[in-house]
Structures are given as C-alpha cells and as structure tokens.
PDB file of C-alpha atoms in Angstrom:
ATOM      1  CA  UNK M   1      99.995 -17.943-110.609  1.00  0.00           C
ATOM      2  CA  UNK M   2      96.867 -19.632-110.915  1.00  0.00           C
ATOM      3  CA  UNK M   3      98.233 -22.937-109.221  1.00  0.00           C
ATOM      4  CA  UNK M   4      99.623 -21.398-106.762  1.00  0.00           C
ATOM      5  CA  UNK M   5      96.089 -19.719-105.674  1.00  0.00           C
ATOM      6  CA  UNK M   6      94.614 -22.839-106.100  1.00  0.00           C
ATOM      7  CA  UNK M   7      97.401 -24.848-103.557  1.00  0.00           C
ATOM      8  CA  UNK M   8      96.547 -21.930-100.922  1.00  0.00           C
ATOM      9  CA  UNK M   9      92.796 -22.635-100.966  1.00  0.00           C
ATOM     10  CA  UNK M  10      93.361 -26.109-100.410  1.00  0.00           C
ATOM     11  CA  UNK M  11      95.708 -25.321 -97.417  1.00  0.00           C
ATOM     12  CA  UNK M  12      92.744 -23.180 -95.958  1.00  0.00           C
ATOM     13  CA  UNK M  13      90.108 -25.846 -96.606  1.00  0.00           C
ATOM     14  CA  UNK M  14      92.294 -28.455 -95.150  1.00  0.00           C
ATOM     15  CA  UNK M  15      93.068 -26.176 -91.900  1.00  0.00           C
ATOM     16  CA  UNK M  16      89.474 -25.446 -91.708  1.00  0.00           C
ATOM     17  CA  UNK M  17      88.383 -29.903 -92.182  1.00  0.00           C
ATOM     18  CA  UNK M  18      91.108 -30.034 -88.622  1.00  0.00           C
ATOM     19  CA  UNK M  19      89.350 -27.169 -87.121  1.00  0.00           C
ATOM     20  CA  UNK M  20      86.173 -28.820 -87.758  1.00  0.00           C
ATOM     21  CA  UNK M  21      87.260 -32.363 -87.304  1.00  0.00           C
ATOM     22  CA  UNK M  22      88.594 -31.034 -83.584  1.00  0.00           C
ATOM     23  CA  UNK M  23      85.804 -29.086 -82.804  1.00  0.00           C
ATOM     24  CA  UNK M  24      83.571 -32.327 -83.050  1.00  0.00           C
ATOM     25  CA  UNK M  25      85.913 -34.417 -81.276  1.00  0.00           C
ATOM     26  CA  UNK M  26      85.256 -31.982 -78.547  1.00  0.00           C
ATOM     27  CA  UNK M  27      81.876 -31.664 -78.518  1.00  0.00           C
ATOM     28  CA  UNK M  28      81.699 -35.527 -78.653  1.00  0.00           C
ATOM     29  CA  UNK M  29      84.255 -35.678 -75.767  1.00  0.00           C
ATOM     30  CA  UNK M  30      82.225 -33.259 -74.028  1.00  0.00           C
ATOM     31  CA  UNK M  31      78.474 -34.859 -74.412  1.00  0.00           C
ATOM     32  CA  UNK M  32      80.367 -38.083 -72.872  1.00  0.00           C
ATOM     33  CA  UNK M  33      81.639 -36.651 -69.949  1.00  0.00           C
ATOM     34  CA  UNK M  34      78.414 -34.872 -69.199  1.00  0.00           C
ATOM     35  CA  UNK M  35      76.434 -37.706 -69.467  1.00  0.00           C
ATOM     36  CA  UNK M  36      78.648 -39.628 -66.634  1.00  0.00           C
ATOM     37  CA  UNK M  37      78.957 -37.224 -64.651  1.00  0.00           C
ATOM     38  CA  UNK M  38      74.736 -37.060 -65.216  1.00  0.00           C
ATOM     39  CA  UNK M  39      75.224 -40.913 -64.086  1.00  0.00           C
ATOM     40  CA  UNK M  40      77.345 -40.107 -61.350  1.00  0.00           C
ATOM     41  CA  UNK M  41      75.179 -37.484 -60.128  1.00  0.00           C
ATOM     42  CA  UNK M  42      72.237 -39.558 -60.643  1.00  0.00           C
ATOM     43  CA  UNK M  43      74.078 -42.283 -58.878  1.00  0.00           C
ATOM     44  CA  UNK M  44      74.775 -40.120 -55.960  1.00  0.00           C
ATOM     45  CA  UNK M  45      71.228 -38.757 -55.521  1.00  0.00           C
ATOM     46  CA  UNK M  46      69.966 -42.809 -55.533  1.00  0.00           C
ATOM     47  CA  UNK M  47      72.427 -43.212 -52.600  1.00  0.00           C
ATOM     48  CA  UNK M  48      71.439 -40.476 -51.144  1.00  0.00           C
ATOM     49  CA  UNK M  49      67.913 -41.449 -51.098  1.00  0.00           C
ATOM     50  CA  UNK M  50      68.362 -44.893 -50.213  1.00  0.00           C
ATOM     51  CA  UNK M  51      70.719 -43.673 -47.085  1.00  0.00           C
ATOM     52  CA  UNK M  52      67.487 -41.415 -46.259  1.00  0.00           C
ATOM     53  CA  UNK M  53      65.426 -44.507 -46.684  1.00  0.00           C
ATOM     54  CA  UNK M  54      67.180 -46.576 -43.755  1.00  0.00           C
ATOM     55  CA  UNK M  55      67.534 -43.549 -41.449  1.00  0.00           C
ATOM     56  CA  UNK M  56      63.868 -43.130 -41.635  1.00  0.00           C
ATOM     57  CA  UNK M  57      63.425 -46.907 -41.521  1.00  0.00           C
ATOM     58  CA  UNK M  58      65.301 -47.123 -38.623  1.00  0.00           C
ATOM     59  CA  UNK M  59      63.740 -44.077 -36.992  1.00  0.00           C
ATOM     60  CA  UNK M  60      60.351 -45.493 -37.433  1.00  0.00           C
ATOM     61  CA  UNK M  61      62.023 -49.248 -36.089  1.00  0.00           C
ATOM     62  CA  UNK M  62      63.388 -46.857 -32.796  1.00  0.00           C
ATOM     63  CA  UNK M  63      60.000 -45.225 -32.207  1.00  0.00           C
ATOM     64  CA  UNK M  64      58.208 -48.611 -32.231  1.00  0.00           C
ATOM     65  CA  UNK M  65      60.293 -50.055 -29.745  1.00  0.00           C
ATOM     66  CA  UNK M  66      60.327 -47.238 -27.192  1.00  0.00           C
ATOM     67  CA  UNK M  67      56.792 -46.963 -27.922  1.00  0.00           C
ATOM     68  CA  UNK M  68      56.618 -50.991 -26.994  1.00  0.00           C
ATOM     69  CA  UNK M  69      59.182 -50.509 -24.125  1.00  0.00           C
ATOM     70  CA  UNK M  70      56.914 -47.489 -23.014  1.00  0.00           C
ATOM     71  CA  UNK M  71      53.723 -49.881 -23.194  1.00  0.00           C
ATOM     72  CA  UNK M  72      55.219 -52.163 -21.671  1.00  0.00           C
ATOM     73  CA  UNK M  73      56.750 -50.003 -18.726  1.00  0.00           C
ATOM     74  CA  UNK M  74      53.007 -48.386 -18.657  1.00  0.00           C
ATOM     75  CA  UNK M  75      51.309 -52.418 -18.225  1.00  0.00           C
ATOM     76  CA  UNK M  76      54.080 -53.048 -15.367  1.00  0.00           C
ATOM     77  CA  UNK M  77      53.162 -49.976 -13.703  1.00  0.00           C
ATOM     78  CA  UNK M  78      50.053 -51.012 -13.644  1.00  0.00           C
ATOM     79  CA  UNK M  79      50.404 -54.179 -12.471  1.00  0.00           C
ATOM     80  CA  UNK M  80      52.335 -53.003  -9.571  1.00  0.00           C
ATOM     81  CA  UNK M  81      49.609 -50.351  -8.754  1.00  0.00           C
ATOM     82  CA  UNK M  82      47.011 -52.983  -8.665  1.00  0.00           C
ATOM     83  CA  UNK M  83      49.455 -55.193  -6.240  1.00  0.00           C
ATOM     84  CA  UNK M  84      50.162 -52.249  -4.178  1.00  0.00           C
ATOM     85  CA  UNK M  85      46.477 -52.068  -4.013  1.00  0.00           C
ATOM     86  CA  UNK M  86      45.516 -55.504  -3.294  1.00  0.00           C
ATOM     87  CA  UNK M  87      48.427 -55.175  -0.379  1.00  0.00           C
ATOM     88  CA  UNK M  88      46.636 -52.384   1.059  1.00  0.00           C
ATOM     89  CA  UNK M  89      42.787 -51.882   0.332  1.00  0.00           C
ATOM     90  CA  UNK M  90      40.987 -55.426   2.048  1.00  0.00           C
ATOM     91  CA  UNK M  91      38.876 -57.320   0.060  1.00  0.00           C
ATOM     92  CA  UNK M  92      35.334 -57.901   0.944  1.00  0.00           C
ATOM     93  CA  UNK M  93      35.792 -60.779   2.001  1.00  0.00           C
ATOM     94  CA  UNK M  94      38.301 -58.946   5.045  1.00  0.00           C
ATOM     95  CA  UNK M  95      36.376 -59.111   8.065  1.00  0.00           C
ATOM     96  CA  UNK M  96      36.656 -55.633   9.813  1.00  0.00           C
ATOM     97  CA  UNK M  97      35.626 -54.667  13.196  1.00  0.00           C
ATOM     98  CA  UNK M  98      35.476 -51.346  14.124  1.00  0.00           C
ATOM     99  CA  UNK M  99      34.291 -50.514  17.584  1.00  0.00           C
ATOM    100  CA  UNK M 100      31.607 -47.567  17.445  1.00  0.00           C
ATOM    101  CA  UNK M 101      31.402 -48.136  21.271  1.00  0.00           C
ATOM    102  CA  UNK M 102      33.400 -45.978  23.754  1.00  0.00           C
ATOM    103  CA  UNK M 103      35.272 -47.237  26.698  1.00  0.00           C
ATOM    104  CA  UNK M 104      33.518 -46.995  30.136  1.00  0.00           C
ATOM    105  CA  UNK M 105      34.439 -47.448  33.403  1.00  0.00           C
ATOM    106  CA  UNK M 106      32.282 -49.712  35.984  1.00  0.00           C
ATOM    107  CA  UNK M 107      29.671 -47.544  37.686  1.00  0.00           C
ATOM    108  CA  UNK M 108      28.515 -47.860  41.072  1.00  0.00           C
ATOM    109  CA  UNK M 109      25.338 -46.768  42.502  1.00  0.00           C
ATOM    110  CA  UNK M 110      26.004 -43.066  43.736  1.00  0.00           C
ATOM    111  CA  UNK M 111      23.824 -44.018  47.094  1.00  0.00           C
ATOM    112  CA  UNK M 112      22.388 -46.576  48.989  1.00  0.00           C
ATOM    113  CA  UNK M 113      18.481 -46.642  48.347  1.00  0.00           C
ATOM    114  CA  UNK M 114      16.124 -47.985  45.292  1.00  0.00           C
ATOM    115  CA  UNK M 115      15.303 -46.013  42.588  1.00  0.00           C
ATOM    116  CA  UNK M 116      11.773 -44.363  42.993  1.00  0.00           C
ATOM    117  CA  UNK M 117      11.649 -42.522  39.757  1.00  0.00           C
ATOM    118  CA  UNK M 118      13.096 -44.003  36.370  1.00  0.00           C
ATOM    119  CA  UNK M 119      14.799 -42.085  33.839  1.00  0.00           C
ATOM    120  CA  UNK M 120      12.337 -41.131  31.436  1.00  0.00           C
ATOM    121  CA  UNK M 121      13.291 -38.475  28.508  1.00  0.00           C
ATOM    122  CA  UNK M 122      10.720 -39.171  25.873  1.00  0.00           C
ATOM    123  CA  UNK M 123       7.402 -40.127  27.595  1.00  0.00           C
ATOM    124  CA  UNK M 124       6.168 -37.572  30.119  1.00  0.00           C
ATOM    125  CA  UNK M 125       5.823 -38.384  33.680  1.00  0.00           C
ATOM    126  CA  UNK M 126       4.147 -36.890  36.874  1.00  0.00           C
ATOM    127  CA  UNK M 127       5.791 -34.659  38.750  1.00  0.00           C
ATOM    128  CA  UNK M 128       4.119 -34.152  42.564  1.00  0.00           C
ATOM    129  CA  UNK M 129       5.996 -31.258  43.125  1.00  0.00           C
ATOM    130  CA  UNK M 130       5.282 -28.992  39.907  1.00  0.00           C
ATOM    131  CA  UNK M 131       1.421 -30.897  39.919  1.00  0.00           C
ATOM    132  CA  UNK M 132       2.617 -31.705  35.675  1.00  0.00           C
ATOM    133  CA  UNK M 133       3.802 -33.912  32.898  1.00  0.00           C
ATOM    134  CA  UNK M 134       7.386 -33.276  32.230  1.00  0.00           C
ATOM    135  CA  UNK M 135       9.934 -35.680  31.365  1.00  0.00           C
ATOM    136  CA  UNK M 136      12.827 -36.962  33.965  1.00  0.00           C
ATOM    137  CA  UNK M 137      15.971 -36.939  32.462  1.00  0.00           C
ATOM    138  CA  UNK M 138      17.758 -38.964  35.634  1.00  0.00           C
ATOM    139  CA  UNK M 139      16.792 -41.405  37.930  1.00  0.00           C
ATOM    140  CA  UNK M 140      15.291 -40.416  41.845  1.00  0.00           C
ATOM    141  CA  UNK M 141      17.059 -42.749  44.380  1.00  0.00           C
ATOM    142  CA  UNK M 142      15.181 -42.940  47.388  1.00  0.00           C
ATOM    143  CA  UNK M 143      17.649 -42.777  50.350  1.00  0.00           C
ATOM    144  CA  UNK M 144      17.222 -40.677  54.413  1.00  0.00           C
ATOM    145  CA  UNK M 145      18.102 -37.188  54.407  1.00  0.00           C
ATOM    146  CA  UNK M 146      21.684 -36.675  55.158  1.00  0.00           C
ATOM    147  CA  UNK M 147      22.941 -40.109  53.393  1.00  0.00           C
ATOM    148  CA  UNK M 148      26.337 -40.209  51.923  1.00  0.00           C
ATOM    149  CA  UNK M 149      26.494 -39.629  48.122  1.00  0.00           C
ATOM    150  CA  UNK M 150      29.529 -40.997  46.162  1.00  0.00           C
ATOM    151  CA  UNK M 151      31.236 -40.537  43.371  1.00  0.00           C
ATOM    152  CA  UNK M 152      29.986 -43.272  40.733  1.00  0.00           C
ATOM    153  CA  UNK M 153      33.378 -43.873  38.976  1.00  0.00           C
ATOM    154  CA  UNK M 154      36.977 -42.444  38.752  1.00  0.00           C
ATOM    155  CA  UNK M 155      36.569 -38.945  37.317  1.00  0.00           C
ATOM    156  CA  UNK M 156      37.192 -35.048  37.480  1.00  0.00           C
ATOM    157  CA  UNK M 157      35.195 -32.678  38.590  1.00  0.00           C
ATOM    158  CA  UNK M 158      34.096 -30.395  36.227  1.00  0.00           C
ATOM    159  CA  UNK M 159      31.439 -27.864  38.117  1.00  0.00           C
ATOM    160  CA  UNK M 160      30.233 -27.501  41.976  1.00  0.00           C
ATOM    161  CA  UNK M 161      26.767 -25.182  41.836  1.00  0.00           C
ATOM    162  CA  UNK M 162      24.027 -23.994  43.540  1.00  0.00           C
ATOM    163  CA  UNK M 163      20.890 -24.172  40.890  1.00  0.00           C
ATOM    164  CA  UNK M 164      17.470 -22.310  41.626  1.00  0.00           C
ATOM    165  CA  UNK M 165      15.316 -25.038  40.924  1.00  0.00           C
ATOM    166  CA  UNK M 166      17.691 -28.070  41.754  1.00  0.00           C
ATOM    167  CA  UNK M 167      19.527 -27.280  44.511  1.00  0.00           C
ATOM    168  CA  UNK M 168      23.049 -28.181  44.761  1.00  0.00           C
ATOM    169  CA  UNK M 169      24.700 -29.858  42.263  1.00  0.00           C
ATOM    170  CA  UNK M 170      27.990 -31.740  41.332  1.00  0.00           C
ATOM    171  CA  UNK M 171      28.942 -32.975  37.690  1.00  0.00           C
ATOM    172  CA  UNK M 172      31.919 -35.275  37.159  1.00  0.00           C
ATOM    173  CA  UNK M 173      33.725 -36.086  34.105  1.00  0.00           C
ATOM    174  CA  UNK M 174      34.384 -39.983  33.318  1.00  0.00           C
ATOM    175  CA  UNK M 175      36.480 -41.836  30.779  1.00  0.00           C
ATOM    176  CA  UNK M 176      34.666 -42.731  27.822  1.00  0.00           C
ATOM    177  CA  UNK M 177      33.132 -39.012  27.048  1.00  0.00           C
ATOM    178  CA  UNK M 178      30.610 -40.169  30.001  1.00  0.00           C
ATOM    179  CA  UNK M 179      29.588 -37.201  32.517  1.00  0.00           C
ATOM    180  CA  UNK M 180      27.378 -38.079  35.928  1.00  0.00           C
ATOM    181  CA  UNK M 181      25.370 -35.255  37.683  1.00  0.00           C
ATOM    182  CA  UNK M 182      24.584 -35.379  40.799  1.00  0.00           C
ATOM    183  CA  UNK M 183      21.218 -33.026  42.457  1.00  0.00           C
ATOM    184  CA  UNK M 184      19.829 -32.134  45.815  1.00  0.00           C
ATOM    185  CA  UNK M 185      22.644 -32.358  48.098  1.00  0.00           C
ATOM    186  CA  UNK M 186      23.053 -30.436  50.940  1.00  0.00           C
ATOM    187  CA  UNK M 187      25.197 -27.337  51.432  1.00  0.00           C
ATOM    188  CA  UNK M 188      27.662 -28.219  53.752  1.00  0.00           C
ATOM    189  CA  UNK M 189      28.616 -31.441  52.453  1.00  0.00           C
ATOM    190  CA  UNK M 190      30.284 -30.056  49.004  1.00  0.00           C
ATOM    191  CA  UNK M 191      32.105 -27.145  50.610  1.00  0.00           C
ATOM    192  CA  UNK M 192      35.141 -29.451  50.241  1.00  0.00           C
ATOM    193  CA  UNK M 193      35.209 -30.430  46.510  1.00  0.00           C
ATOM    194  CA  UNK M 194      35.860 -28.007  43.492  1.00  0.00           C
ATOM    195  CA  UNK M 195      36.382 -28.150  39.972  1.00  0.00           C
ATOM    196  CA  UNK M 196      39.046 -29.735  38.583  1.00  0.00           C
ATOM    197  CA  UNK M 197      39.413 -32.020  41.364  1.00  0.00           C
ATOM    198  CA  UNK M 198      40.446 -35.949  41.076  1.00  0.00           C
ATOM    199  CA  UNK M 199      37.896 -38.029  42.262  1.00  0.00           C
ATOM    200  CA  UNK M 200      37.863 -41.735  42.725  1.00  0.00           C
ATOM    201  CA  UNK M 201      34.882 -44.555  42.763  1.00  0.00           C
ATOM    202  CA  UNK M 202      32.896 -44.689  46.147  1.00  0.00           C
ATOM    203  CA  UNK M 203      34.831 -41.638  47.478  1.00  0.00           C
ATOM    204  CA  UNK M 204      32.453 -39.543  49.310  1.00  0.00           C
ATOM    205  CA  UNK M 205      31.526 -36.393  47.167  1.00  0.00           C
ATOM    206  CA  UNK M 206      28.627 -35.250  49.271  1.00  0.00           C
ATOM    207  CA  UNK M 207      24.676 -35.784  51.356  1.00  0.00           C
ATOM    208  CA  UNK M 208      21.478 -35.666  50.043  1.00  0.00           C
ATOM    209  CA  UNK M 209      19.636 -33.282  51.011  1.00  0.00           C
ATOM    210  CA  UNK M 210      16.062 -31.072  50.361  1.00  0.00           C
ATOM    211  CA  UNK M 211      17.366 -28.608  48.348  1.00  0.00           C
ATOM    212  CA  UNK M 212      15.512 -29.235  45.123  1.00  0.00           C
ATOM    213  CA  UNK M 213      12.633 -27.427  44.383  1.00  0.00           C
ATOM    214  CA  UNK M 214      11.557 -28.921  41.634  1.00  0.00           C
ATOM    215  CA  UNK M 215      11.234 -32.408  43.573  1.00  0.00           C
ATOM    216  CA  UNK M 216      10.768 -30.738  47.056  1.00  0.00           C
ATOM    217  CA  UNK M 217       7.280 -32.735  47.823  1.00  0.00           C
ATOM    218  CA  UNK M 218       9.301 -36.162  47.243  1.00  0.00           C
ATOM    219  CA  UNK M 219      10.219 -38.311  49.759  1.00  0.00           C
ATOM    220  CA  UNK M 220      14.359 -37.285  50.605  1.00  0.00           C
ATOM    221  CA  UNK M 221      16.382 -38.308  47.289  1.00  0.00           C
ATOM    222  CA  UNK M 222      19.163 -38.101  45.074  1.00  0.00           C
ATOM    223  CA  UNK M 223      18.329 -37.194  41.763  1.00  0.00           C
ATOM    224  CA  UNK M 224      21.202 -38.665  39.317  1.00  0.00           C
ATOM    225  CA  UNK M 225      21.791 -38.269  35.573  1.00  0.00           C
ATOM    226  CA  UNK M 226      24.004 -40.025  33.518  1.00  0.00           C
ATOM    227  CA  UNK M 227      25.213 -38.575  29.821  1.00  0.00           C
ATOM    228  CA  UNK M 228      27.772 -39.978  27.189  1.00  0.00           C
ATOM    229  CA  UNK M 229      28.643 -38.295  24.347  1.00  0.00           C
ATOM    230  CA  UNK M 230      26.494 -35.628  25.707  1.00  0.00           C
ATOM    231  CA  UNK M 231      23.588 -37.750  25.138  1.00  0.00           C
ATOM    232  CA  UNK M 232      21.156 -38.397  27.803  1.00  0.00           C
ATOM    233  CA  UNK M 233      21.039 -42.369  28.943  1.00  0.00           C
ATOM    234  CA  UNK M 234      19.202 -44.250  31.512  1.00  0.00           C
ATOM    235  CA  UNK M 235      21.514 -44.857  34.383  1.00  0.00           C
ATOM    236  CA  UNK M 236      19.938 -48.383  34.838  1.00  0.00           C
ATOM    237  CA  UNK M 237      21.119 -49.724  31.912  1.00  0.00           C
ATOM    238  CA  UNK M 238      25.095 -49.197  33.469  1.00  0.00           C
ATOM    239  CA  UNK M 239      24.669 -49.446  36.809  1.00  0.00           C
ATOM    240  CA  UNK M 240      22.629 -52.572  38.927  1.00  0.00           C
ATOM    241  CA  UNK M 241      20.808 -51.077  41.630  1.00  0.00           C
ATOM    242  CA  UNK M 242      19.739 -52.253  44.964  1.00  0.00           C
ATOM    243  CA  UNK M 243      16.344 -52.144  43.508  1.00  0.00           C
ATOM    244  CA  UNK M 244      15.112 -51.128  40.034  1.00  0.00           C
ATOM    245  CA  UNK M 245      11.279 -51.693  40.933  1.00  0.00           C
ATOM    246  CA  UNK M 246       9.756 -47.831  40.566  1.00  0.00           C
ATOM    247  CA  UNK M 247       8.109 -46.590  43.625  1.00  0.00           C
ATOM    248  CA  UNK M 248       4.586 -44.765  42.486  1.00  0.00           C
ATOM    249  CA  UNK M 249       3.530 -41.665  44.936  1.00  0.00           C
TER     250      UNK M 249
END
C-alpha cells in the first residue's frame, strides 16, 4: 500500500516537472518573440524616421530652388525694368528742345503813319490830354483823320464797342493766343464788322478818327495794343514800322 502511494507521488511530481518544464519553454518562446517584434518595431520606427528625414530634406532642397528661381525671376525683372527705362526716360546727355514760344503770325502795321507815342507799361509817361503821368499800354500811330485802319493779321473778331474814354474800339483774336486792339476810330467806319467775324491781313476793318477822350488833344491817331497770352507787349518788337522814332509834343 505504501508503494503504491509512493509511485502516485512520483506520477504527480513528474506531471508537475512537464508542467513546469512547458511553462518555461513558453515564457522563453515568448520573451523571444517580443524582443523581435521590439526589433521590428524599432526597425520600422528608424525607417520611418529616416523616410521623414528625406521628405524634409527634399522639402527644404524644393524651397531653396524656388526661392533661387524666385530671385532669380525677381533680378530679371529688374533688369528688364531698368531696360524699359533706359528705352524710355533720356539720359542727360539727350538733348531736348522744348519750344516755350507760341506760334505767331506776321503782323503788319494796322495804318500808314509813324509811331508818335511808344508802348510804355512800366515807366510813366505824359499824357497832354489828361495834363498826367500814366503809363501807355499801346503804341499812338500818327496818321490824317479819316485814314484806313487794317486788320494787322488773319484773325476773328472778338468785340466791336463804343468805350467812354476811348472811343470806338475793335479787338481781334490771332493765332498764337495773340489779341490786337484797335482805339479811336470813327463811327461809321465799323458799322460793318461784328463779332465773330473772319478777318484777314490788310483787310480794311475801319478809320481813325477823334473819338478818344483820353488822347483827344493829340494830333489824329490810332492808338494800337498788342497782347499774347494776355500779357501786354510792345507792338514794335513784332511789327517794323514806317518809323519807330517817337514824336515828343
């Protein structure tokens, strides 16, 4: 009875050695596997990184040469700018004339006679008439009462009055912004011309006359002004004259 006890206890311990001898096969068997699949996993993640190492490389590789292609679009650009502006702005060298002067016409004297009182807008001169200094923005052409005035160049007429102090009065309208006036003419002879109408050089636009008050005590006269640009100007210095020599009273 005893033996056979003692047989059954070695059966368990046996049983017992396999269970244990198994269970540390598998626990080996198992701490092998994890570790490669620790290497795989670890082998993975390096990939991984290295693959997200070149992207970033090659990221950084594409943003250096757009940013180069970009510089050097940027330099081309503006090397054509400064072509475009060497084609248009002129160098300093570019000799430039620009005419400041407007275009005139010829002038001829208004009426036949010399000029007895220059044109005189700054300094003042004596006037017989008004017994005072005043200036003279015209010239006095001494002519015989009744003499043919003319027009001095191709023009328009741009006003036919009757002024209180100067008498009648025509003003034409020339090319070049130019205007000529033309003072103490007689009534009858500008009956015929109004404003607006075309005039040409040496037509006959009217008679001097003593209707000027302001120059009444002179000998018979045209008075004649000359502007351009609506700036008073010597009518002596565009038109020659039959003689420029002033006549004192």
């Amino acid at each position: 009875m005893q033996t056979k006890k003692t047989n059954e206890a070695k059966v368990v311990y046996a049983v017992l050695l396999a269970v244990i001898a198994a269970l540390s096969v598998l626990v080996i068997v198992t701490g092998i596997m994890s570790r490669r699949s620790k290497d795989d996993d670890d082998t993975s993640a390096s990939s991984d990184i290295t693959s997200a190492l070149d992207v970033f490389a090659g990221s950084e590789k594409e943003d250096e040469t757009s940013r180069s292609d970009s510089a050097s679009w940027e330099t081309d650009a503006a090397t054509s700018n400064t072509e475009a502006a060497d084609l248009t702005e002129p160098s300093e060298t570019d000799d430039i004339s620009v005419s400041s002067e407007p275009t005139l016409p010829e002038f001829i004297a208004p009426v036949d006679g010399v000029v007895s009182k220059e044109h005189s807008d700054t300094v003042l001169v004596y006037s017989l008439t008004m017994n005072d200094y005043r200036t003279h923005t015209g010239v006095d052409i001494a002519s015989t009462d009744g003499a043919e005035v003319v027009a001095a160049a191709d023009g328009v007429v741009l006003s036919v009055w009757s002024d209180p102090m100067w008498g009648y009065c025509i003003s034409i309208s020339h090319e070049g912004d130019a205007v000529t006036v033309y003072r103490n003419l007689t009534e009858s002879s500008i009956k015929g011309i109004a404003s607006g109408d075309i005039v040409y050089k040496g037509e006959v636009i009217g008679a001097v006359g003593e209707s000027a008050i302001y120059e009444l005590a002179d000998e018979p006269h045209l008075h004649f002004e000359m502007t351009i640009g609506g700036v008073s100007v010597n009518p002596c210095d565009y038109i020659e004259f039959a003689d420029t020599d002033t006549a004192e009273d």
